[in-house]
XYZ file of N, CA, C and O in Angstrom:
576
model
N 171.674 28.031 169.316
C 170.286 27.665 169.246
C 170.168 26.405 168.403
O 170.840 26.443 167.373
N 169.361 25.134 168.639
C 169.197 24.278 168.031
C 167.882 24.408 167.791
O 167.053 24.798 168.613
N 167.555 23.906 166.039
C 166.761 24.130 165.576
C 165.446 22.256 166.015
O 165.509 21.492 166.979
N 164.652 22.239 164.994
C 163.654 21.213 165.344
C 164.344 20.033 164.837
O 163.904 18.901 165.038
N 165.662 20.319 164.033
C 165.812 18.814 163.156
C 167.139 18.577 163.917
O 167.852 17.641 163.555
N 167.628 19.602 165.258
C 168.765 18.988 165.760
C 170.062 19.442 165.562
O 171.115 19.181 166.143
N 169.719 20.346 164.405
C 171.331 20.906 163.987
C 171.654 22.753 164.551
O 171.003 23.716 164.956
N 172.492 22.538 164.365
C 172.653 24.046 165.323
C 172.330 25.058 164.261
O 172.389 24.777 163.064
N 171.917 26.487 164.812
C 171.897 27.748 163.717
C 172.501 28.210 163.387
O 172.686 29.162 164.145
N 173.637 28.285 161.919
C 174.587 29.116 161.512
C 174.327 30.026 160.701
O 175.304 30.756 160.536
N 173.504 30.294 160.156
C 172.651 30.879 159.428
C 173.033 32.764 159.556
O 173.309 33.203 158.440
N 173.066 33.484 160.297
C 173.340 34.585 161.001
C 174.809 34.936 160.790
O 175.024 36.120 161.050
N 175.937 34.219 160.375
C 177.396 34.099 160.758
C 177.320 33.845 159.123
O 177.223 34.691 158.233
N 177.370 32.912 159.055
C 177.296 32.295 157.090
C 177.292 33.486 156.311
O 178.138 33.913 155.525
N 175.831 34.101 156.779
C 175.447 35.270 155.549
C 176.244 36.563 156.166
O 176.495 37.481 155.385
N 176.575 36.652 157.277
C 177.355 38.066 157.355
C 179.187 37.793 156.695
O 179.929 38.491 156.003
N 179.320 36.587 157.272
C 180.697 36.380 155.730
C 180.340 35.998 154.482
O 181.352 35.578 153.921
N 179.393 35.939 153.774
C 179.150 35.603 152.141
C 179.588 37.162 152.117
O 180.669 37.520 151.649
N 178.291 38.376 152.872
C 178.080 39.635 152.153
C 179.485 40.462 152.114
O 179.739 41.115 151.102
N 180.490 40.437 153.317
C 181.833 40.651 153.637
C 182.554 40.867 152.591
O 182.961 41.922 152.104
N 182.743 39.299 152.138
C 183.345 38.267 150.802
C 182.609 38.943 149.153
O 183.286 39.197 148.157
N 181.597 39.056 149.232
C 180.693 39.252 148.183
C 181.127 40.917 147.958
O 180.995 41.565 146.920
N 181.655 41.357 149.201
C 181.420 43.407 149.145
C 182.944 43.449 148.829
O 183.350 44.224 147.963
N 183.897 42.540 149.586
C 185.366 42.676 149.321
C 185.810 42.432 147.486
O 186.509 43.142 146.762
N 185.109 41.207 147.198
C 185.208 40.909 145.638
C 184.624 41.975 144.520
O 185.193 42.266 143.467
N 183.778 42.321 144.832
C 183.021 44.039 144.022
C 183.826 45.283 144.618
O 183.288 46.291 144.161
N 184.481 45.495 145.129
C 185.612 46.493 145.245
C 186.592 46.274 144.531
O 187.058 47.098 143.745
N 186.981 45.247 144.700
C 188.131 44.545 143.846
C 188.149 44.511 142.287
O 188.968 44.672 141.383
N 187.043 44.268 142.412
C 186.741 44.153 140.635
C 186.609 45.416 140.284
O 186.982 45.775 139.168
N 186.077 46.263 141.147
C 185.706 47.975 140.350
C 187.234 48.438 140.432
O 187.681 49.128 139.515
N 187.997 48.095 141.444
C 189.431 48.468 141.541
C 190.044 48.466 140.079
O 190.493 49.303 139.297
N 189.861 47.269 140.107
C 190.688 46.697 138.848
C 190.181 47.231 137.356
O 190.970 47.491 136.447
N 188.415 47.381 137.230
C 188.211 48.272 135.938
C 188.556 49.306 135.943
O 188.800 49.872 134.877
N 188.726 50.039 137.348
C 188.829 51.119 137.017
C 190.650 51.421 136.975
O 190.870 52.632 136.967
N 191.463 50.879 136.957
C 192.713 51.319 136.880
C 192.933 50.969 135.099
O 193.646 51.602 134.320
N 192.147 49.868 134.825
C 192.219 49.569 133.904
C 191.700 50.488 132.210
O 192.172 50.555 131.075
N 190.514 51.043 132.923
C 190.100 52.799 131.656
C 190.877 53.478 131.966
O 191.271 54.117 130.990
N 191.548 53.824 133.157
C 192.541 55.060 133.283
C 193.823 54.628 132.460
O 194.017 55.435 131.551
N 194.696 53.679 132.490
C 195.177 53.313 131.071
C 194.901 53.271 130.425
O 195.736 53.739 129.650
N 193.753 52.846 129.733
C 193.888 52.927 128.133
C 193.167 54.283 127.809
O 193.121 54.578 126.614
N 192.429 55.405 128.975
C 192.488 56.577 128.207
C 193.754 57.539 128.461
O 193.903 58.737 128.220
N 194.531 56.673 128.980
C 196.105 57.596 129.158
C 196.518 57.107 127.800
O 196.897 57.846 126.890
N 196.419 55.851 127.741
C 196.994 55.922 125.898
C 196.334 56.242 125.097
O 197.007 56.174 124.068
N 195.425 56.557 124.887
C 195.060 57.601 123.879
C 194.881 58.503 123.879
O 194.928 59.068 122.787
N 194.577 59.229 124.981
C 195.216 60.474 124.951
C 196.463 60.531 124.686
O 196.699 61.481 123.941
N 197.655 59.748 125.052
C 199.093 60.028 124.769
C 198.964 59.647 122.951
O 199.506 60.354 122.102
N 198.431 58.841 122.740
C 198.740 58.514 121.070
C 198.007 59.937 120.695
O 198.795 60.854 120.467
N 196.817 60.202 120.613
C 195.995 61.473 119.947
C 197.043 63.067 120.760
O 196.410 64.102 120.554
N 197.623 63.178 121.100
C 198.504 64.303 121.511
C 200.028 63.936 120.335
O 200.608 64.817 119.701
N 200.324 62.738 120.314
C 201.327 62.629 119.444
C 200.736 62.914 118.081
O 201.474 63.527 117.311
N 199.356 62.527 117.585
C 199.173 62.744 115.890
C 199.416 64.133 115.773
O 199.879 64.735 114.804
N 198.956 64.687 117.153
C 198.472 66.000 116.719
C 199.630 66.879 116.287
O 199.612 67.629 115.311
N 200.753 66.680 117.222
C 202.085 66.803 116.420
C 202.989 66.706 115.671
O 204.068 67.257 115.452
N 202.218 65.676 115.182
C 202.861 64.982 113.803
C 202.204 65.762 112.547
O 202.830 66.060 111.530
N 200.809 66.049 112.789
C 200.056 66.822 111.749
C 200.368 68.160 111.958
O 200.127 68.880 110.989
N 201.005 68.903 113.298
C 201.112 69.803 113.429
C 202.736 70.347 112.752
O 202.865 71.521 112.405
N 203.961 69.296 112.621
C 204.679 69.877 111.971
C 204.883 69.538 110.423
O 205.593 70.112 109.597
N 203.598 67.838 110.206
C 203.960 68.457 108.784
C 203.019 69.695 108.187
O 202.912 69.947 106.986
N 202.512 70.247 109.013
C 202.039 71.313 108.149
C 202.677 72.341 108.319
O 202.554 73.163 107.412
N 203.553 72.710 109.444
C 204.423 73.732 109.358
C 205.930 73.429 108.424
O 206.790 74.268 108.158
N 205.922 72.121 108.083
C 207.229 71.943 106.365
C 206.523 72.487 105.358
O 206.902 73.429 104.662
N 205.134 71.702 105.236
C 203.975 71.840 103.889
C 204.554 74.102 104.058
O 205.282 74.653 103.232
N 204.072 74.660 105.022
C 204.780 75.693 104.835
C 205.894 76.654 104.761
O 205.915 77.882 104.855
N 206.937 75.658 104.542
C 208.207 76.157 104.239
C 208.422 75.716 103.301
O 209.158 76.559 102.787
N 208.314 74.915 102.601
C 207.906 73.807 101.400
C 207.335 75.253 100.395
O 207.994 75.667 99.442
N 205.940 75.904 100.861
C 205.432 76.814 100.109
C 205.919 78.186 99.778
O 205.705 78.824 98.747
N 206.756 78.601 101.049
C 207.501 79.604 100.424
C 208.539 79.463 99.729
O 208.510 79.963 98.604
N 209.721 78.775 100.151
C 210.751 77.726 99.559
C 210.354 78.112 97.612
O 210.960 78.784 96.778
N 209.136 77.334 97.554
C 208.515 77.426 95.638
C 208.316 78.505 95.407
O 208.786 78.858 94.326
N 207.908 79.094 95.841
C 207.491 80.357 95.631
C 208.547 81.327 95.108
O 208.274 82.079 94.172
N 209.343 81.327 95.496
C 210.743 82.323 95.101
C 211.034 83.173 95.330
O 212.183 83.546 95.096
N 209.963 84.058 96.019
C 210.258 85.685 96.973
C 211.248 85.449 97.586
O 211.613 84.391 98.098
N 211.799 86.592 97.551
C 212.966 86.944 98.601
C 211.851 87.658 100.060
O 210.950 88.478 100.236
N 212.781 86.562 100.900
C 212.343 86.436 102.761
C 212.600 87.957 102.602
O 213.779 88.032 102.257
N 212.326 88.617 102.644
C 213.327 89.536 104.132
C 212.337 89.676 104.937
O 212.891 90.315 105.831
N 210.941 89.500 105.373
C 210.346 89.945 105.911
C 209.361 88.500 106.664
O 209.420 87.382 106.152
N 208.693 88.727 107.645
C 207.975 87.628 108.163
C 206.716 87.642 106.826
O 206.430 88.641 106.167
N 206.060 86.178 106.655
C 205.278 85.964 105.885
C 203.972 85.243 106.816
O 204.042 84.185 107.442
N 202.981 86.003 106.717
C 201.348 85.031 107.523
C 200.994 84.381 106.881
O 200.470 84.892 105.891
N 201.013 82.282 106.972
C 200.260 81.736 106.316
C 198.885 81.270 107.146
O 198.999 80.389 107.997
N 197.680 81.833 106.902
C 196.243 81.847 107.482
C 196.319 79.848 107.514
O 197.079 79.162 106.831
N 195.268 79.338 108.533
C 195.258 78.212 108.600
C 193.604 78.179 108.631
O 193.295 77.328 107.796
N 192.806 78.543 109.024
C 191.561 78.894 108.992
C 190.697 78.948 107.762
O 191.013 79.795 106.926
N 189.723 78.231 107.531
C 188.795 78.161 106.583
C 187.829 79.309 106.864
O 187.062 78.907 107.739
N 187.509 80.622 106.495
C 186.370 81.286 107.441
C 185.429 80.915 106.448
O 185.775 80.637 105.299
N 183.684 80.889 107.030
C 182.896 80.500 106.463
C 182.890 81.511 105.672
O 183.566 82.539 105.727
N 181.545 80.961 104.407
C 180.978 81.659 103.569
C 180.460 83.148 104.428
O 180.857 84.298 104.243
N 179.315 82.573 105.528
C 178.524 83.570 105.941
C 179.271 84.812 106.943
O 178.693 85.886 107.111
N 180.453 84.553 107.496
C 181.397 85.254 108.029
C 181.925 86.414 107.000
O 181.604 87.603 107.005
N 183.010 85.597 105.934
C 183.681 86.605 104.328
C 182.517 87.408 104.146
O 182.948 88.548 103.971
N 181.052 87.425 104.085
C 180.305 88.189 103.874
C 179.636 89.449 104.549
O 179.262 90.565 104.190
N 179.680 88.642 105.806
C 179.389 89.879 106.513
C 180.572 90.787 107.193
O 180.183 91.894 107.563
N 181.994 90.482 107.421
C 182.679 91.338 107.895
C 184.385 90.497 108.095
O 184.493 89.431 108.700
N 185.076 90.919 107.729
C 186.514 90.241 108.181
C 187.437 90.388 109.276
O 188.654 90.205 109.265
N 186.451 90.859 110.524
C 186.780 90.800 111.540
C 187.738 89.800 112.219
O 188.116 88.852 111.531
N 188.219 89.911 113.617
C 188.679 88.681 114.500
C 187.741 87.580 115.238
O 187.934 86.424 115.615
N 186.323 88.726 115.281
C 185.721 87.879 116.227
C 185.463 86.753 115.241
O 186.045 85.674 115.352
N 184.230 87.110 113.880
C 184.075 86.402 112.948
C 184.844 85.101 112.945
O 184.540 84.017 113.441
N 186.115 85.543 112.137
C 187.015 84.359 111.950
C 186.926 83.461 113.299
O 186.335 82.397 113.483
N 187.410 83.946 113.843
C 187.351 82.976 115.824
C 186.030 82.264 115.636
O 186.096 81.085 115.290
N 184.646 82.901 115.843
C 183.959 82.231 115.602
C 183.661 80.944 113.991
O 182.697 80.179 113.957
N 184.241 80.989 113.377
C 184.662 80.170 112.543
C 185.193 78.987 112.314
O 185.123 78.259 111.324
N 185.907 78.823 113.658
C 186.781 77.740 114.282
C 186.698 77.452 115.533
O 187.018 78.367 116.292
N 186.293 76.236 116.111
C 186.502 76.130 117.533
C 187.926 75.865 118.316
O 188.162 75.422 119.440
N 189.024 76.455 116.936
C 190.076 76.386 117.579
C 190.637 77.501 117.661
O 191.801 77.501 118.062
N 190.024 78.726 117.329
C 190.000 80.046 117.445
C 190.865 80.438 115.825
O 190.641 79.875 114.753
N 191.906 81.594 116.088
C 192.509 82.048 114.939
C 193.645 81.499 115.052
O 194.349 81.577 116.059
N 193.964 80.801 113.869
C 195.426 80.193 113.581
C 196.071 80.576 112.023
O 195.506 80.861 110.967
N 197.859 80.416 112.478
C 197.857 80.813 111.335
C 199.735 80.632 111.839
O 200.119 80.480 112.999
N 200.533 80.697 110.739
C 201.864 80.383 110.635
C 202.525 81.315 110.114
O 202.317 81.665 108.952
N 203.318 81.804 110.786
C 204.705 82.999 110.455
C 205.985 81.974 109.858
O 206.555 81.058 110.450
N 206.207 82.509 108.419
C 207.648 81.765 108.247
C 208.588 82.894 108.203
O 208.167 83.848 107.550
N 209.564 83.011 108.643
C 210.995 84.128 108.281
C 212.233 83.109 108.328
O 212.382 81.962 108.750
N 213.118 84.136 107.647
C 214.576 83.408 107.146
C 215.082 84.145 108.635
O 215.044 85.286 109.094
N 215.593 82.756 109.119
C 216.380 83.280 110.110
C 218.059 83.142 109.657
O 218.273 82.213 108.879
N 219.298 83.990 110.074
C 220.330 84.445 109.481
C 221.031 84.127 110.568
O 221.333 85.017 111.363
N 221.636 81.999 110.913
C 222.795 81.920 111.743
C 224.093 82.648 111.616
O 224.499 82.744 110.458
N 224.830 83.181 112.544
C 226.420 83.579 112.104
C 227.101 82.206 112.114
O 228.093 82.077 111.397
N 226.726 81.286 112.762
C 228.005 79.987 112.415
C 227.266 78.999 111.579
O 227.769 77.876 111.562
N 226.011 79.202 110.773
C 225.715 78.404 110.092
C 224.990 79.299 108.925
O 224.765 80.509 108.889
N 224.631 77.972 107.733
C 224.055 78.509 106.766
C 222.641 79.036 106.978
O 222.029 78.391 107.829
N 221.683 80.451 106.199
C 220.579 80.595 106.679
C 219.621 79.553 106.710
O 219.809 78.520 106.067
N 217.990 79.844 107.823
C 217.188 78.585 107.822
C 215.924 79.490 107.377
O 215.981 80.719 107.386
N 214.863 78.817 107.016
C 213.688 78.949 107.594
C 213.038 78.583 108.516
O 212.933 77.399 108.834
N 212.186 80.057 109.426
C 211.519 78.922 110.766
C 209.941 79.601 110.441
O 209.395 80.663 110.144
N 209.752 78.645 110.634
C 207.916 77.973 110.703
C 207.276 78.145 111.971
O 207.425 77.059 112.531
N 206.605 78.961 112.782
C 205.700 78.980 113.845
C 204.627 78.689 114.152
O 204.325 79.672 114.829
N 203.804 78.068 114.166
C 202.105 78.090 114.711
C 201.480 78.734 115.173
O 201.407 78.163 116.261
N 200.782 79.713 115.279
C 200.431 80.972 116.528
C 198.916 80.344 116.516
O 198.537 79.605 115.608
N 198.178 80.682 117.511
C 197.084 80.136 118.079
C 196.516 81.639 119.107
O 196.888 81.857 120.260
N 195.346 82.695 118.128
C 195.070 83.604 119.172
C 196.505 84.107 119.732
O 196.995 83.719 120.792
N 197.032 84.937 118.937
C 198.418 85.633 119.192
C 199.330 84.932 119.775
O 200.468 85.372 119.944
N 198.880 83.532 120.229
C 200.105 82.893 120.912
C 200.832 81.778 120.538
O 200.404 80.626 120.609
N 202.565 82.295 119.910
C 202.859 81.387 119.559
C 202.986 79.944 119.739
O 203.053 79.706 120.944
N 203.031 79.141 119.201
C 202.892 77.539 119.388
C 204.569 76.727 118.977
O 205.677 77.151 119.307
N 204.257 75.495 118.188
C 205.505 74.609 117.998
C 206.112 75.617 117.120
O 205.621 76.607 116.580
N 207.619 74.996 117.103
C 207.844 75.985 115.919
C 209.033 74.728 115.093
O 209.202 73.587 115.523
N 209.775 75.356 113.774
C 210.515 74.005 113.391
C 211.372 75.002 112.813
O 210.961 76.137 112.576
N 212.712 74.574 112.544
C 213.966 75.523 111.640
C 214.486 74.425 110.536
O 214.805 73.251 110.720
N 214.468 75.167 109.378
C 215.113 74.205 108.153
C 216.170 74.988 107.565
O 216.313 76.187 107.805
N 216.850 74.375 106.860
C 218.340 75.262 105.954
C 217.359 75.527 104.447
O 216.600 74.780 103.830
N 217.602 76.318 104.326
C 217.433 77.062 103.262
C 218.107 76.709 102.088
O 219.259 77.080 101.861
N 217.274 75.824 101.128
C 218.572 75.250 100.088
C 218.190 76.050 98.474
O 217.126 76.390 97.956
N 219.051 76.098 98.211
C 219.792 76.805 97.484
C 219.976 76.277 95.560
O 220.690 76.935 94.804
């Protein structure tokens, strides 16, 4: 179709490849942010899963460390509670639910016993339990 000034109509063709071009480049770009949050919340989630293990076994030394000073003789498993229970909980009852409700990480708490190698010297091992279920655990020599 020629218009009044002589030049032909492209007008129809032009704008259906700008929007094409314009829809291909906004895919592209969401492509690309979005691969781009999925890394960096893979690394932090991977870094915040590593503290948590790092805080998680020095507190299971901090408790071998505590019996260790202490000077009792092991023979028996020892519960170290990890749980703060509130004020208003200790008062009204020393239940499981209580405590659980106390923590949104439920009931925790650490078993240490002397474990007794035959080809090595004795250790202490340190457990984590979480709601009866044990967690990390760590073995140290028992020094003397």
């Amino acid at each position: 179709m020629i218009t009044s000034t002589g030049r032909p109509n492209r007008k129809p063709e032009n704008a259906a490849r700008t929007g094409s071009v314009a829809l291909m480049l906004a895919l592209v770009l969401a492509l690309l942010v979005g691969t781009l949050a999925i890394s960096i919340s893979s690394r932090v989630t991977h870094e915040r899963r590593n503290d948590i293990q790092h805080q998680s076994i020095a507190t299971l030394q901090a408790a071998i460390d505590a019996v260790e000073q202490s000077g009792m003789e092991l023979d028996e498993k020892i519960r170290l509670p990890l749980n703060e229970a509130s004020p208003a909980s200790e008062a009204d009852s020393d239940s499981r639910s209580d405590a659980r409700d106390a923590s949104p990480l439920g009931v925790r708490w650490i078993v240490v016993e002397r474990v007794a190698e035959t080809d090595a010297s004795p250790q202490y091992q340190a457990t984590l339990y979480q709601d009866d279920y044990p967690g990390l655990s760590i073995r140290r020599p028992v020094e003397r």
